PDB file of C-alpha atoms in Angstrom:
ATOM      1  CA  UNK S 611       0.000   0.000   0.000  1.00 34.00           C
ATOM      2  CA  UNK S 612       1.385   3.215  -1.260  1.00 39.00           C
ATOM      3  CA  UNK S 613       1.851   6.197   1.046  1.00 42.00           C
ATOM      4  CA  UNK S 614      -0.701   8.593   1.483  1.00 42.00           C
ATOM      5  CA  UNK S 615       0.248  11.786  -1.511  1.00 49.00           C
ATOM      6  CA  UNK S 616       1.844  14.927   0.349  1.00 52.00           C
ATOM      7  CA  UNK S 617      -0.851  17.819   0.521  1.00 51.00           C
ATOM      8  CA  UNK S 618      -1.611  18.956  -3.077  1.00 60.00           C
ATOM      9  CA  UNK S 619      -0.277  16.177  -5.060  1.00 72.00           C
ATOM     10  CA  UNK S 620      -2.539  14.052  -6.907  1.00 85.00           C
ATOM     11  CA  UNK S 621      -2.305  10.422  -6.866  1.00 95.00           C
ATOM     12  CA  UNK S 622      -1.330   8.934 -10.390  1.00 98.00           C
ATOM     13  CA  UNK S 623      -3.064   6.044 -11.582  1.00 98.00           C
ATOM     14  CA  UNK S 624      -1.950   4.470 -15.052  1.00 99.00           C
ATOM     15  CA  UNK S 625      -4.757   3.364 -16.906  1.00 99.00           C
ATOM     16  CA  UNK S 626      -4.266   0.899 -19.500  1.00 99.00           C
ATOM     17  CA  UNK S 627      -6.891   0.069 -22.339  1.00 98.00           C
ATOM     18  CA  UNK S 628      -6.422  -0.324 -26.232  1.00 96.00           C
ATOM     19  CA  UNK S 629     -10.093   0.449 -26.435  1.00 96.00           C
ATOM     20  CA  UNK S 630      -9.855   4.743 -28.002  1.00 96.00           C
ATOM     21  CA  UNK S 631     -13.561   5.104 -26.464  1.00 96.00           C
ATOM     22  CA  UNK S 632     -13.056   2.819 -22.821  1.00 96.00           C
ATOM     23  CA  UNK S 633      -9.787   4.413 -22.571  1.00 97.00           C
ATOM     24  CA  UNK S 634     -11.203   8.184 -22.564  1.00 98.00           C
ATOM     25  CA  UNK S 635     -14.216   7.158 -20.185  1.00 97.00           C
ATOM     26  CA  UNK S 636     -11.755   5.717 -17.671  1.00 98.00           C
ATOM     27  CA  UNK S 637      -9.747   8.078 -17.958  1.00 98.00           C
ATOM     28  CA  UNK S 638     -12.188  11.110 -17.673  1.00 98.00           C
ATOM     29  CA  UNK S 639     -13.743   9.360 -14.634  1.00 98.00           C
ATOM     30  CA  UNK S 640     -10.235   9.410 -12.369  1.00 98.00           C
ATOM     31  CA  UNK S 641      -9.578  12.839 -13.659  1.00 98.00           C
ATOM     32  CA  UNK S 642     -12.881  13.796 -12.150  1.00 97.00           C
ATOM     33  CA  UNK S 643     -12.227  11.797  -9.454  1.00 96.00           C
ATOM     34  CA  UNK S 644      -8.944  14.114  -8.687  1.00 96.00           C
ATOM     35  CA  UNK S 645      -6.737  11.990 -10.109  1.00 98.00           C
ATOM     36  CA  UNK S 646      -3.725  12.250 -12.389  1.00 98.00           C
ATOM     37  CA  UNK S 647      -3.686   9.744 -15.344  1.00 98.00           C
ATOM     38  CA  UNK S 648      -0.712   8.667 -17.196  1.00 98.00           C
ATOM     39  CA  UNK S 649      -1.757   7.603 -20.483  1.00 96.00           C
ATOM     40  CA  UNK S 650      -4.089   5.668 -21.692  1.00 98.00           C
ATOM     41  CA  UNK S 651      -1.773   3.175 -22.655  1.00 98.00           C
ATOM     42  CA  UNK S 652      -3.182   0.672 -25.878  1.00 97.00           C
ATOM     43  CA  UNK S 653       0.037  -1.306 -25.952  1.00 98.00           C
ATOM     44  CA  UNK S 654       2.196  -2.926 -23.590  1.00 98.00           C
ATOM     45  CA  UNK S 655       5.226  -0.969 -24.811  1.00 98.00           C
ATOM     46  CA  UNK S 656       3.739   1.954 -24.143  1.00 98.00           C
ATOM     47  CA  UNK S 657       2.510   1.010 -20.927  1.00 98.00           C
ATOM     48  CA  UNK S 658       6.509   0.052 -19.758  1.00 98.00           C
ATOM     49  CA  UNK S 659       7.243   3.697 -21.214  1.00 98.00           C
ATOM     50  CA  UNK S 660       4.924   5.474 -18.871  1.00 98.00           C
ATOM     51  CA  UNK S 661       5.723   3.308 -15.891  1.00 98.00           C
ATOM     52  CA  UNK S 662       9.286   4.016 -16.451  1.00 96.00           C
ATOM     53  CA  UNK S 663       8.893   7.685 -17.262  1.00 97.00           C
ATOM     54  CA  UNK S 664       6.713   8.380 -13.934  1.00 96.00           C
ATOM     55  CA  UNK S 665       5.673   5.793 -11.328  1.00 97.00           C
ATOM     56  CA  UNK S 666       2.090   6.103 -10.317  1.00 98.00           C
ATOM     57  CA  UNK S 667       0.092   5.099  -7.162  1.00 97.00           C
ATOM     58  CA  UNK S 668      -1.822   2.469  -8.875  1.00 98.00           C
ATOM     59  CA  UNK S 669      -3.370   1.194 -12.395  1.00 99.00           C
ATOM     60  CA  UNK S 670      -6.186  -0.296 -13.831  1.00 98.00           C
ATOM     61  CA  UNK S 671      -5.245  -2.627 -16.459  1.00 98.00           C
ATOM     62  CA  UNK S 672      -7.301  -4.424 -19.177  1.00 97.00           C
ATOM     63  CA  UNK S 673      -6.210  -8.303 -19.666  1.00 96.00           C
ATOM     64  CA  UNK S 674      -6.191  -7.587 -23.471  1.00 94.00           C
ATOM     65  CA  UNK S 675      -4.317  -5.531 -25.819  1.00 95.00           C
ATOM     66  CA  UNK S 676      -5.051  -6.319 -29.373  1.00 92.00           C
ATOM     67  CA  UNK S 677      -2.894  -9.665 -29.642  1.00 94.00           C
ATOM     68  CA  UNK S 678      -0.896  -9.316 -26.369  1.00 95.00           C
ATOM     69  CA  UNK S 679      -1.475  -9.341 -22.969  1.00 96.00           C
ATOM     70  CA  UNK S 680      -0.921  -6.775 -19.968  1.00 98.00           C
ATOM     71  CA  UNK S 681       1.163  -9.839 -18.033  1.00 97.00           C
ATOM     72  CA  UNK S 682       4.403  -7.988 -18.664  1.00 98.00           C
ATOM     73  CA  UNK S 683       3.157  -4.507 -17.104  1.00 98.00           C
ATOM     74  CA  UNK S 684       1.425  -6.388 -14.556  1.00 98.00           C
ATOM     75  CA  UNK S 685       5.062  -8.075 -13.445  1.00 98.00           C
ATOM     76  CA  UNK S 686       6.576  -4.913 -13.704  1.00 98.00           C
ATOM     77  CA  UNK S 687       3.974  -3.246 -11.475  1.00 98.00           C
ATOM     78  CA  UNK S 688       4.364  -5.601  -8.856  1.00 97.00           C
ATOM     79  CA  UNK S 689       7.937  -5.435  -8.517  1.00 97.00           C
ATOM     80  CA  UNK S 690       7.191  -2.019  -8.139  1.00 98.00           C
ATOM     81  CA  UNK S 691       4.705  -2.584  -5.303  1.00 97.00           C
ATOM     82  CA  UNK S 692       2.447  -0.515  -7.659  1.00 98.00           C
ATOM     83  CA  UNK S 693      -1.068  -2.086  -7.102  1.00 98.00           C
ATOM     84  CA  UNK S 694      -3.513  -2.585  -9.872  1.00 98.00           C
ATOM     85  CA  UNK S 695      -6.645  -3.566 -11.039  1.00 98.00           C
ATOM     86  CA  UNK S 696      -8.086  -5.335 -13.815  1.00 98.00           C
ATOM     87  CA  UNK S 697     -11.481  -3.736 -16.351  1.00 97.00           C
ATOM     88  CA  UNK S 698     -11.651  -6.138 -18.738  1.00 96.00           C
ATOM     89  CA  UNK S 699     -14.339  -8.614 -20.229  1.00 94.00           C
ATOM     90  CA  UNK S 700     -12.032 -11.644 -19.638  1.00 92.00           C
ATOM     91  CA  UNK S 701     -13.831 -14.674 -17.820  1.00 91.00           C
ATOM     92  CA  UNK S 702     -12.651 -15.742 -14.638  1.00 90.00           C
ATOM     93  CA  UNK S 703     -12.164 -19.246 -16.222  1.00 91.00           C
ATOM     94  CA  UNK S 704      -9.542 -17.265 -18.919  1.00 90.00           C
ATOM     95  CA  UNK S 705      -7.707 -14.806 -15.875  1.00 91.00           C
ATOM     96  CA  UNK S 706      -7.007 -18.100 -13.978  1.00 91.00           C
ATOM     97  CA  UNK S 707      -4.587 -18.898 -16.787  1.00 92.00           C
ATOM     98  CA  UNK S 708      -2.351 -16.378 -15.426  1.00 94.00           C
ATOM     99  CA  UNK S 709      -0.967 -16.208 -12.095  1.00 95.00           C
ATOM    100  CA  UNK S 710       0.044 -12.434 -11.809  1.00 96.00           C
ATOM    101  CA  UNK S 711      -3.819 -12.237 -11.929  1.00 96.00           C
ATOM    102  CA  UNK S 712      -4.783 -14.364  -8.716  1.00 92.00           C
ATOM    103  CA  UNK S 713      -6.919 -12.540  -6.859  1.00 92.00           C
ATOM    104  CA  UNK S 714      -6.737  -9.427  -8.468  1.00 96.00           C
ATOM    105  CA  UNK S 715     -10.063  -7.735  -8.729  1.00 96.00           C
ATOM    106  CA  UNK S 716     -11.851  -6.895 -11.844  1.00 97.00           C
ATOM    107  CA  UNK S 717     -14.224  -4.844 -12.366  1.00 97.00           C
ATOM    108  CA  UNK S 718     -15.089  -6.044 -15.681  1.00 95.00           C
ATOM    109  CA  UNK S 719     -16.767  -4.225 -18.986  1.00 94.00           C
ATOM    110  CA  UNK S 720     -18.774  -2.443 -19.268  1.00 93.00           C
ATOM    111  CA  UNK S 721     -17.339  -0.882 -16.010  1.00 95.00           C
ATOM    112  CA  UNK S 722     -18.475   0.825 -13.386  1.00 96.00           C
ATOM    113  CA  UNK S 723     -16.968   4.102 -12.954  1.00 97.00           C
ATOM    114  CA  UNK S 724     -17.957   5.350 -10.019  1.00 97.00           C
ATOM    115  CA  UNK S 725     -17.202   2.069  -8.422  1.00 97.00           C
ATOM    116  CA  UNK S 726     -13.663   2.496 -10.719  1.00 98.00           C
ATOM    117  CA  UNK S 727     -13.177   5.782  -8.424  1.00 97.00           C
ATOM    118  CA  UNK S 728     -13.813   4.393  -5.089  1.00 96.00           C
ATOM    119  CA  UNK S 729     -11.904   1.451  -5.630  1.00 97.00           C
ATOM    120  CA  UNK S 730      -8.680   3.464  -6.656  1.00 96.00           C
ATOM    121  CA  UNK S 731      -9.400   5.447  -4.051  1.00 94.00           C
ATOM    122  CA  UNK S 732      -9.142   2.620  -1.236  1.00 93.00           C
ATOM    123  CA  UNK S 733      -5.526   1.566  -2.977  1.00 88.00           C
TER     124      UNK S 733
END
């Protein structure tokens, strides 16, 4: 669990979704949720970019990008100590293929945003 931010600074959550039209709604809900947002991030590339460039509080990652998978930001997250989320449309039968996922919550699609907020909040 990260710190609580100094007074005035904005927590940073990195928001990653390949999805143009998901990506802007999560991201304009944590803005107007006082939140700073690094990206979105469609690729995982790009994700590993932002992570490196600026480490945030805590992300919210969907399972899917195009024909990869967020596995390799997730990793890097947790070594990190960054904690994240998952939105994605993935069944629980599919996330149990991957370990980094165990008993990470997801909110799924579509996704709730206010419930997005309060969760990131609680992180």
């Amino acid at each position: 669990m990260n710190a609580p931010p100094a007074d005035g600074e904005r927590r940073t959550v990195l928001v990653v979704e390949d999805e143009y039209l998901l990506a802007m709604e999560l991201k304009h809900a944590l803005v107007g949720g006082g939140f700073e947002v690094l990206g979105p991030a469609g690729s995982v590339n790009h994700a590993l970019d932002l992570v490196n460039e600026k480490r945030p509080h805590a992300a919210v990652l969907d399972l899917t990008l195009g024909s990869e998978t967020v596995s390799p930001v997730a990793l890097h997250l947790k070594s990190l100590g960054v904690p994240f989320i998952l939105a994605s449309a993935v069944s629980p039968r599919e996330l149990a293929r991957y370990p980094i996922f165990s008993g990470v919550l997801n909110l799924g699609k579509p996704t709730d945003l206010g419930h997005l907020v309060r969760v990131m909040q609680s992180l």
